[in-house]
mmCIF file of C-alpha atoms and ligand atoms in Angstrom:
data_model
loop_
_atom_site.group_PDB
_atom_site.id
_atom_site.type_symbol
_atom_site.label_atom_id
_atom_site.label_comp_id
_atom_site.label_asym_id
_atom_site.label_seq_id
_atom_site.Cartn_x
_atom_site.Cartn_y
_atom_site.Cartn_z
ATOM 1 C CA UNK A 1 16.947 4.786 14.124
ATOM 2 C CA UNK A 2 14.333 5.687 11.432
ATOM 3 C CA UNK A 3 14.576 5.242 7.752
ATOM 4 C CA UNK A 4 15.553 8.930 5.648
ATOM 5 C CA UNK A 5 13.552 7.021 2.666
ATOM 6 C CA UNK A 6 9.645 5.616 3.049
ATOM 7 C CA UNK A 7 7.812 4.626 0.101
ATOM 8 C CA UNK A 8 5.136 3.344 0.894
ATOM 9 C CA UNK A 9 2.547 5.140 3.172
ATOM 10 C CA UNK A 10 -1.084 6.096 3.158
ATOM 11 C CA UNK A 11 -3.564 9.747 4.279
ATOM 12 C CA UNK A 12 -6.891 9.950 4.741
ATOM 13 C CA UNK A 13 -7.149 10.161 0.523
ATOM 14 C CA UNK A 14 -7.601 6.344 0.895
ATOM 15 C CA UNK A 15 -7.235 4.239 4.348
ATOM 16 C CA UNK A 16 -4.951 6.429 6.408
ATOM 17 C CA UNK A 17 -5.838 8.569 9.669
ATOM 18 C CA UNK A 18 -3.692 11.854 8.956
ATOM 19 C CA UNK A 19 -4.604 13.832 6.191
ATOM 20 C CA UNK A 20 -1.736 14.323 3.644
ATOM 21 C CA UNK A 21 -0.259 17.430 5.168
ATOM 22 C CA UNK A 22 0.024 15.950 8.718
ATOM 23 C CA UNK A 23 1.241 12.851 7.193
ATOM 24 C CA UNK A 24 4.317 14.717 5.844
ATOM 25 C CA UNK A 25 5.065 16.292 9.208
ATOM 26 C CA UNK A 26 5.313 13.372 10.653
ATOM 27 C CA UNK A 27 7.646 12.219 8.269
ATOM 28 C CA UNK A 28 9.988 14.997 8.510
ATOM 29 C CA UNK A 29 9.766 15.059 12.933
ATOM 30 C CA UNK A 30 11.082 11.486 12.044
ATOM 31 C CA UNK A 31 13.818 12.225 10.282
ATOM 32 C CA UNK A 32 12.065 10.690 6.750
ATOM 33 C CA UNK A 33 13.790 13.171 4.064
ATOM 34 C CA UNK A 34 12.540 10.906 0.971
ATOM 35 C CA UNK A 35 8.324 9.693 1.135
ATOM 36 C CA UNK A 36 6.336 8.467 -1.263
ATOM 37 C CA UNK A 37 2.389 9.059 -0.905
ATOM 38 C CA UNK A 38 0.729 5.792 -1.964
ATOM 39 C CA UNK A 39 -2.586 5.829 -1.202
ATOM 40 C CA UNK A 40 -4.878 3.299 -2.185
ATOM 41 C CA UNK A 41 -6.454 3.837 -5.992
ATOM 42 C CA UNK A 42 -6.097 7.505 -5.844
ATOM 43 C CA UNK A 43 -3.790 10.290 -6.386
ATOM 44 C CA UNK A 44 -5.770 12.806 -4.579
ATOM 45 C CA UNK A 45 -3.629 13.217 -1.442
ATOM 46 C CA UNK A 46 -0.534 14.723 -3.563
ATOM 47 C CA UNK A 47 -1.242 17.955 -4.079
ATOM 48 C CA UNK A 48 -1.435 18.730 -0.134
ATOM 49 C CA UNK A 49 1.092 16.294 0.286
ATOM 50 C CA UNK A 50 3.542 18.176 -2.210
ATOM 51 C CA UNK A 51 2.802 21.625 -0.327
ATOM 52 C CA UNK A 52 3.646 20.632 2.707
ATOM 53 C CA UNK A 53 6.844 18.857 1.551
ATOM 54 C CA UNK A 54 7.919 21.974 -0.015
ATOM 55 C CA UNK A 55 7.899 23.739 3.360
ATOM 56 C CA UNK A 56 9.260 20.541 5.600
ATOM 57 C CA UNK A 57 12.296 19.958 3.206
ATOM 58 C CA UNK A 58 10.951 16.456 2.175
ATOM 59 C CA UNK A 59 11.386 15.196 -0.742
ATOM 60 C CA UNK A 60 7.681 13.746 -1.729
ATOM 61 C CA UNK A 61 7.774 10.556 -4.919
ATOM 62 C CA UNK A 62 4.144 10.619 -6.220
ATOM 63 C CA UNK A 63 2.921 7.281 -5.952
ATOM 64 C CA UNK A 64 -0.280 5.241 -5.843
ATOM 65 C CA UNK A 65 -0.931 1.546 -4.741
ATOM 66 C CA UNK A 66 -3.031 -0.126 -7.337
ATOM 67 C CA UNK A 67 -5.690 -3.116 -6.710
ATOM 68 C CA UNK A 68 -4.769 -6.134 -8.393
ATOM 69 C CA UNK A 69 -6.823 -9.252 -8.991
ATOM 70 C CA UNK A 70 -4.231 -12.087 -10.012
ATOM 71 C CA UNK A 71 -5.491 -15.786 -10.757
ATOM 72 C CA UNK A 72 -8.163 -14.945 -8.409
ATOM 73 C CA UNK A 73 -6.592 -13.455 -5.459
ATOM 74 C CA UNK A 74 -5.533 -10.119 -4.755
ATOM 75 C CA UNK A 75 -1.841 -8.552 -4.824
ATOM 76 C CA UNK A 76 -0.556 -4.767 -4.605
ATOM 77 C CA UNK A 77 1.489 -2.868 -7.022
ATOM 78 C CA UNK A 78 2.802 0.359 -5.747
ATOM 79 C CA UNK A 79 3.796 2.768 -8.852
ATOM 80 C CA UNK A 80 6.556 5.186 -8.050
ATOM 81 C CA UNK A 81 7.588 8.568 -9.671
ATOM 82 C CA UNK A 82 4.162 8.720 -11.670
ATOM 83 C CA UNK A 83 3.220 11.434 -13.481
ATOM 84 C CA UNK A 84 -0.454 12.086 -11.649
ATOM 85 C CA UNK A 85 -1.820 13.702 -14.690
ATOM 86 C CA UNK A 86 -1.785 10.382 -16.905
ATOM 87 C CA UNK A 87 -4.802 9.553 -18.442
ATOM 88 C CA UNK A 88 -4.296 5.545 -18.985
ATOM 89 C CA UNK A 89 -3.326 5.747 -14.492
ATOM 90 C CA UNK A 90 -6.411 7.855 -13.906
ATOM 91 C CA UNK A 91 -8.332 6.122 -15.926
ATOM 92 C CA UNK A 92 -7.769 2.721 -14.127
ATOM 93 C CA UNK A 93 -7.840 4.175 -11.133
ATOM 94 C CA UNK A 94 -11.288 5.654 -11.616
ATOM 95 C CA UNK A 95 -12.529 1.968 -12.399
ATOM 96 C CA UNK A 96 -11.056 0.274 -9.039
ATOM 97 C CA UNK A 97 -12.389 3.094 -6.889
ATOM 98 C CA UNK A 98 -15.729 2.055 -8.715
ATOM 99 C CA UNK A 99 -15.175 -1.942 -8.021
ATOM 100 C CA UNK A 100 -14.140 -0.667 -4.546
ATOM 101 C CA UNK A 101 -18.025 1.362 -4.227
ATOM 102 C CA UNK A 102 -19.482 -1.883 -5.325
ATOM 103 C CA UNK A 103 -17.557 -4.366 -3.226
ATOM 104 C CA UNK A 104 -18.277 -1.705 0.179
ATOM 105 C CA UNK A 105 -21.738 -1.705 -0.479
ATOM 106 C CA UNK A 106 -22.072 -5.541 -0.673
ATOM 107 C CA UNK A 107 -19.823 -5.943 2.264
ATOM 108 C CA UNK A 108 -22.208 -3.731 4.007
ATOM 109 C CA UNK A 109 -25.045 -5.941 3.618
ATOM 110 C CA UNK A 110 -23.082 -9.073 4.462
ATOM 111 C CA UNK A 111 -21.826 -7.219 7.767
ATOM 112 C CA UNK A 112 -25.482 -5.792 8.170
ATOM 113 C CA UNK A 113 -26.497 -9.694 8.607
ATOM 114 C CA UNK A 114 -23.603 -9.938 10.783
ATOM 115 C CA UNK A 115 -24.697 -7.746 13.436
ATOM 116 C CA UNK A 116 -23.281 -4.387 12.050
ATOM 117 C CA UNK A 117 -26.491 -2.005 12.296
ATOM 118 C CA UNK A 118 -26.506 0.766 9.598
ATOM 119 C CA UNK A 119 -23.068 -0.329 8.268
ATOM 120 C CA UNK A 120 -23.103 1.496 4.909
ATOM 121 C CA UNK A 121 -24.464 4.956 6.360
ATOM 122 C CA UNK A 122 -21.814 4.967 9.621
ATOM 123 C CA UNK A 123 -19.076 4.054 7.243
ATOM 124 C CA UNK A 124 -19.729 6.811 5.168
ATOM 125 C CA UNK A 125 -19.047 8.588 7.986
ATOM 126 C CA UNK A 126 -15.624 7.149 8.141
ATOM 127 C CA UNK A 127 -14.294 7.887 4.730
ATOM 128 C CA UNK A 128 -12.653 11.266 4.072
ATOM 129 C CA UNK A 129 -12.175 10.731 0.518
ATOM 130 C CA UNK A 130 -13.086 8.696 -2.545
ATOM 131 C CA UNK A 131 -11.843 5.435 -0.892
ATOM 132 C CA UNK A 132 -13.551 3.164 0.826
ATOM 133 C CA UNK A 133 -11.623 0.075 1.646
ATOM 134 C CA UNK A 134 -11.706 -2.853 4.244
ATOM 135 C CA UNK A 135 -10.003 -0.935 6.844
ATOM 136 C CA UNK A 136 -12.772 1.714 7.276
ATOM 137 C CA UNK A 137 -15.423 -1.263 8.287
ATOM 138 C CA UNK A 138 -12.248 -2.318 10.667
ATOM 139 C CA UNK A 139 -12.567 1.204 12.499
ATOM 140 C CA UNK A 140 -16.606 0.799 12.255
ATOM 141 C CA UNK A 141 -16.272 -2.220 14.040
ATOM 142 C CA UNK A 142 -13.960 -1.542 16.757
ATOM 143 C CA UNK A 143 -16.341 2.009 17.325
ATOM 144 C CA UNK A 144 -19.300 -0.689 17.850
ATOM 145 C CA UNK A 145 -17.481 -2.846 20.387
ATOM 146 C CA UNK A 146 -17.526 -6.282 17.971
ATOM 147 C CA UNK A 147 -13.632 -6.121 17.645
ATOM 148 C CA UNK A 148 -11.147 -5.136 20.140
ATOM 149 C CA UNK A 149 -8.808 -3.834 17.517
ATOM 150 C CA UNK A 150 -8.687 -3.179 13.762
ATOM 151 C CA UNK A 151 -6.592 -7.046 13.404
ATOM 152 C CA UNK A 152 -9.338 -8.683 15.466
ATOM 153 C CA UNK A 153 -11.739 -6.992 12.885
ATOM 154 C CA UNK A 154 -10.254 -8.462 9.974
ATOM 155 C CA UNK A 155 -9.751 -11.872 11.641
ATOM 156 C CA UNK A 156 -13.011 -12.325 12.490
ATOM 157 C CA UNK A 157 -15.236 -10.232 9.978
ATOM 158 C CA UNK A 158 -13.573 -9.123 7.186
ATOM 159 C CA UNK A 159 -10.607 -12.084 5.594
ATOM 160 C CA UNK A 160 -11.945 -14.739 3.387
ATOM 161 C CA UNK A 161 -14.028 -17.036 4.507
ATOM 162 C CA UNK A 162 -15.604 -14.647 7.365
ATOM 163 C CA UNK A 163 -18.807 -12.821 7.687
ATOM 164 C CA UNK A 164 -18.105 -9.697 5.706
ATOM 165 C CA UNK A 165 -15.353 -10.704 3.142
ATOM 166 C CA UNK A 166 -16.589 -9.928 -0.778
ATOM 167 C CA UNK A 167 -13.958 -10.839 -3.121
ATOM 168 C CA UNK A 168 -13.848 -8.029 -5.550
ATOM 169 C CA UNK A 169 -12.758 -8.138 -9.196
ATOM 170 C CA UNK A 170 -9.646 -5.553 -9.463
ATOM 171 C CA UNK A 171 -7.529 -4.557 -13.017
ATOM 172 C CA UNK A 172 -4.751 -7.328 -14.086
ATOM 173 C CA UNK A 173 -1.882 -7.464 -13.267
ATOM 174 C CA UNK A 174 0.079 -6.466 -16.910
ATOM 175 C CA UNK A 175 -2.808 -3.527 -17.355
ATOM 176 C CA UNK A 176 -1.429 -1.856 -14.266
ATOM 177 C CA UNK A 177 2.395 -2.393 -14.766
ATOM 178 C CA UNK A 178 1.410 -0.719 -17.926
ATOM 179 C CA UNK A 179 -0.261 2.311 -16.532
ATOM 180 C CA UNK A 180 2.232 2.752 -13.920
ATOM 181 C CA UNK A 181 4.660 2.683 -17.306
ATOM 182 C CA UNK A 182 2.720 4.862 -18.888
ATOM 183 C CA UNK A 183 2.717 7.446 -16.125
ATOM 184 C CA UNK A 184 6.316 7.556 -16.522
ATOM 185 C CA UNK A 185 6.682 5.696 -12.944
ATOM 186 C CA UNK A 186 8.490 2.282 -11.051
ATOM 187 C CA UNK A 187 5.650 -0.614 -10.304
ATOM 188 C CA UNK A 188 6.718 -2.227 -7.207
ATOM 189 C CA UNK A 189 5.228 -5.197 -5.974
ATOM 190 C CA UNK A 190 3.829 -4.312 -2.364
ATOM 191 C CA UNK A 191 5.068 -6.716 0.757
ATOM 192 C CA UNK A 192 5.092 -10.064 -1.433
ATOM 193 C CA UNK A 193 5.206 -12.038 2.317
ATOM 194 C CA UNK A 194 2.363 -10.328 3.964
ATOM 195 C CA UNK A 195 -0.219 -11.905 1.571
ATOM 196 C CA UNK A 196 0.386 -15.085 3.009
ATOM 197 C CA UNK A 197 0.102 -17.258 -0.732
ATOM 198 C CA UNK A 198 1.526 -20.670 -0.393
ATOM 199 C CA UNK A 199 5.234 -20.359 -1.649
ATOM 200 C CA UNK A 200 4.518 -22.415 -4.691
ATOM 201 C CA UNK A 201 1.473 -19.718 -5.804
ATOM 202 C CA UNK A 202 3.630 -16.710 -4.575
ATOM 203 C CA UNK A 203 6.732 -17.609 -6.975
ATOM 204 C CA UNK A 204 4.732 -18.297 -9.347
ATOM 205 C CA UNK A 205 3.218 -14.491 -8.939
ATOM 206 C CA UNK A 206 6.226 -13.321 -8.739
ATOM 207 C CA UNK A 207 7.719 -14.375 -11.805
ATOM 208 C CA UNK A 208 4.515 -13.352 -13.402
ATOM 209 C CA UNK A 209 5.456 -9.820 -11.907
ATOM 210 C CA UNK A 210 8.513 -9.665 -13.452
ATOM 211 C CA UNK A 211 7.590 -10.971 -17.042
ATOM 212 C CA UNK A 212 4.836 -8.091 -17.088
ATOM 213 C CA UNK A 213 7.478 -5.838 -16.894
ATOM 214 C CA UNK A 214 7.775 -5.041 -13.422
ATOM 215 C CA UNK A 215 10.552 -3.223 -11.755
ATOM 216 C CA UNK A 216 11.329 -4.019 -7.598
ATOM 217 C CA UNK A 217 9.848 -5.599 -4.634
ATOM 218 C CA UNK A 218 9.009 -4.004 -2.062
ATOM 219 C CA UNK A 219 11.804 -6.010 0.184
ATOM 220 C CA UNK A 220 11.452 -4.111 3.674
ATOM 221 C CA UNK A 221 7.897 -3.421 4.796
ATOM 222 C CA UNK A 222 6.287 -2.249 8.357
ATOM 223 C CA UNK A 223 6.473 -5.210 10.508
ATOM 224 C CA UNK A 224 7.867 -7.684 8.118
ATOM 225 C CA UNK A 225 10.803 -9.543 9.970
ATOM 226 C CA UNK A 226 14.086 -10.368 9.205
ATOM 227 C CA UNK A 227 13.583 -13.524 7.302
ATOM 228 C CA UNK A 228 10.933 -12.134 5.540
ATOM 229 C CA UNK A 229 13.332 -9.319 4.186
ATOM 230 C CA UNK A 230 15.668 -11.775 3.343
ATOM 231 C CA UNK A 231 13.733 -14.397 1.684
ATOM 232 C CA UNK A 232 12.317 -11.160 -0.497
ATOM 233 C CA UNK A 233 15.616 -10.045 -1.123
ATOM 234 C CA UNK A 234 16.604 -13.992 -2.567
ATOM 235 C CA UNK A 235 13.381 -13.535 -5.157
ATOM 236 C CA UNK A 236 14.424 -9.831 -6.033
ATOM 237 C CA UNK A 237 18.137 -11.290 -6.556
ATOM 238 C CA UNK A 238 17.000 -14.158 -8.423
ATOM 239 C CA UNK A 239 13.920 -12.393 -11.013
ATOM 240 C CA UNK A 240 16.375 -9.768 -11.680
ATOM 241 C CA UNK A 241 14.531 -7.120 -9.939
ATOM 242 C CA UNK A 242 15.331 -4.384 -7.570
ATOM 243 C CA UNK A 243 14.371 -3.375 -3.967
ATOM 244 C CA UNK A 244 12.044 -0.640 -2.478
ATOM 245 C CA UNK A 245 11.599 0.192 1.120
ATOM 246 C CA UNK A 246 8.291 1.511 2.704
ATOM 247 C CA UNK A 247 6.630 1.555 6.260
ATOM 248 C CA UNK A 248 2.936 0.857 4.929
ATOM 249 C CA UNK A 249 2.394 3.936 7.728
ATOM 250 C CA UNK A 250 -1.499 3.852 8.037
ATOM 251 C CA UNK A 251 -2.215 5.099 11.662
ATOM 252 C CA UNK A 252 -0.438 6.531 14.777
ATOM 253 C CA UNK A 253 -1.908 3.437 16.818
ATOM 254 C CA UNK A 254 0.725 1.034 14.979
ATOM 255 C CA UNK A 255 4.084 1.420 16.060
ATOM 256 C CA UNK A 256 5.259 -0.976 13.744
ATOM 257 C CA UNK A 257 4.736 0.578 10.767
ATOM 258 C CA UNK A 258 5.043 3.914 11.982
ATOM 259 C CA UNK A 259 6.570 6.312 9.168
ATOM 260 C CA UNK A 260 10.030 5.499 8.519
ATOM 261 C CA UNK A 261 10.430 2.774 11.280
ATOM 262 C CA UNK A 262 11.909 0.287 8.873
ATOM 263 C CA UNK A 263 15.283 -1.378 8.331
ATOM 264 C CA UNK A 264 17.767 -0.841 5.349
ATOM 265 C CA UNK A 265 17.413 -2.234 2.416
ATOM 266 C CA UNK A 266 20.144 -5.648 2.876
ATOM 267 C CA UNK A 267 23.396 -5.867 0.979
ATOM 268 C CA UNK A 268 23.314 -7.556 -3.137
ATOM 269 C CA UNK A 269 19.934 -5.639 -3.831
ATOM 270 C CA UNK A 270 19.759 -2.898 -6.306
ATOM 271 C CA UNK A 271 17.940 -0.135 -4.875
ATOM 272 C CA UNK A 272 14.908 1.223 -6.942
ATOM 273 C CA UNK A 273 16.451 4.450 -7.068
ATOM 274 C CA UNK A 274 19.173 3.348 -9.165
ATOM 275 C CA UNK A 275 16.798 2.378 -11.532
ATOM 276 C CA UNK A 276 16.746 5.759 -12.728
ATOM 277 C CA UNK A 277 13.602 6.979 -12.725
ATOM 278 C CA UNK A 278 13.389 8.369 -9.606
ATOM 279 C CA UNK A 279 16.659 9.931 -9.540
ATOM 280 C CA UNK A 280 15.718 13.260 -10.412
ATOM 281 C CA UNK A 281 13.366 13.611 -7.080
ATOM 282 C CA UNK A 282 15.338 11.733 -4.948
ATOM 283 C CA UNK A 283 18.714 13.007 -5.622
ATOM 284 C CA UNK A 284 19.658 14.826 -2.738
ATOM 285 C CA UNK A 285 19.905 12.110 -0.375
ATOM 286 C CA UNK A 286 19.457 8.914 -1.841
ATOM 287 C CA UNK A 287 22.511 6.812 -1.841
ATOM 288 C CA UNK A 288 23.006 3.868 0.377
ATOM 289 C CA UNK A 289 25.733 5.411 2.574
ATOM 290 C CA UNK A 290 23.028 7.637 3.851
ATOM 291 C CA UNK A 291 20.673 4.985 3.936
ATOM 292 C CA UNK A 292 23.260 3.039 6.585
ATOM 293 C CA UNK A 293 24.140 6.129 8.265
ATOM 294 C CA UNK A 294 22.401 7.386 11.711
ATOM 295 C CA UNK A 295 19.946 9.055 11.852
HETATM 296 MN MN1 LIG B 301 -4.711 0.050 3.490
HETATM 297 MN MN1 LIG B 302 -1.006 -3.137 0.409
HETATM 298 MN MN1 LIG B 303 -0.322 0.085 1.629
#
């Protein structure tokens, strides 16, 4: 039984393999009637994305995932319901996607050194749109035989401490609570278990996301498990903040975080759609009966 509400899911405007139209399709063949588009840095999937929503019934939440750089290490803040058009969000996002060119560019040298022949040229090659991101030199190295799979890639080349990890320099935390403010949108901080922080550094992010202003967690996530969801759902309860839902969808080759193959948000947390803002969009089905109801 799929989710009727993703948000959280990437196209080929940043890291994902379907381009924004097909992305929607799949949503809707899966019974997804609310999905947001949050592609890394960039806003540029949403206008194909919004098309084909219009003709697939689906109700699309313009969103983004923003870099973050927070006491050194790097965390994800998804903005919901954001006005595309803002100039503080595009802006911002026009630096990171710069800090992103830079950071490729030196992790192509690094992987260069590391076996990877022509690594800058063939991942080019790889990138549809202004993006370029880890998971791109994942694919390159899988094509070349030195992974077996896109996880084996980052395990062995591309997490820190290996061969081709750069740690890059992204916008602060409050800047980007702020823009995603600005832009009249939700900032949700993306799957707070999946970074792996030591609990002591990850409350203490937390509660550093919530004094900047911050709105949810993202408490169910693509192949997060059941204690996971719950121990997210404790810190939500606890900071005062509410809940979001979203697969992470990135490729077809991923069943678990295929688009809207993700559990209900759990009882005591206030969905981010009750926080108002994305009400208007997501009217039509978003209520929590549905949300339990099969699909
Ligand atoms: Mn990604
Ligand atoms: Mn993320
Ligand atoms: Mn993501």
């Amino acid at each position: 039984m799929n989710s009727p509400i993703d948000l959280h899911a990437h196209s080929t405007a940043s890291d994902g393999v379907l381009p924004p139209a097909d992305l929607v399709a799949r949503a809707a063949e899966r019974g997804v009637r609310v999905l947001a588009l949050t592609d890394h840095d960039t806003t540029d999937g949403l206008p194909a994305a919004r098309r084909s929503a219009q003709l697939k019934g689906v109700t699309l939440i313009s969103g983004v995932e923003v870099s973050v750089t927070w006491a050194g290490r790097t965390l994800h803040i998804v903005g919901l319901g954001v006005d595309a058009e803002n100039a503080s969000l595009q802006r911002g996002l026009t630096k990171i996607r710069l800090a992103r060119v830079q950071r490729a560019r030196e992790m192509a040298r690094l992987l260069e050194r590391a076996g990877l022949d022509g690594a800058w040229d063939n991942v080019c090659t790889l990138v549809q749109g202004d993006v370029v991101g880890r998971a791109h030199y994942a694919r390159l190295l899988v094509l070349r035989g030195l992974a077996a799979d896109p996880s084996e890639a980052f395990r062995r080349y591309l997490s820190r401490g290996r061969p081709g990890y750069v740690q890059a320099q992204w916008a602060g935390l409050d800047e980007v609570v702020s823009w995603v403010h600005q832009a009249g949108g939700l900032a949700v901080l993306a799957h707070p278990l999946q970074y792996r922080y030591p609990r002591a550094f990850l409350r203490r992010m937390l509660t550093a996301f919530a004094a900047a202003g911050g709105d949810a967690l993202e408490i169910v996530t693509g192949g997060g498990t059941a204690e996971q969801t719950s121990t997210a759902a404790a810190y939500a309860r606890r900071l005062g903040l509410a809940g979001s839902l979203g697969s992470d969808f990135h490729t077809v080759h991923s069943p678990w975080n295929d688009i809207g193959n993700i559990r209900p948000l759990p009882q005591g947390v206030v969905p981010i759609w009750e926080r108002g803002v994305l009400l208007p969009q997501a009217a039509p089905v978003a209520s929590a009966d549905e949300l339990d109801a099969p699909s």
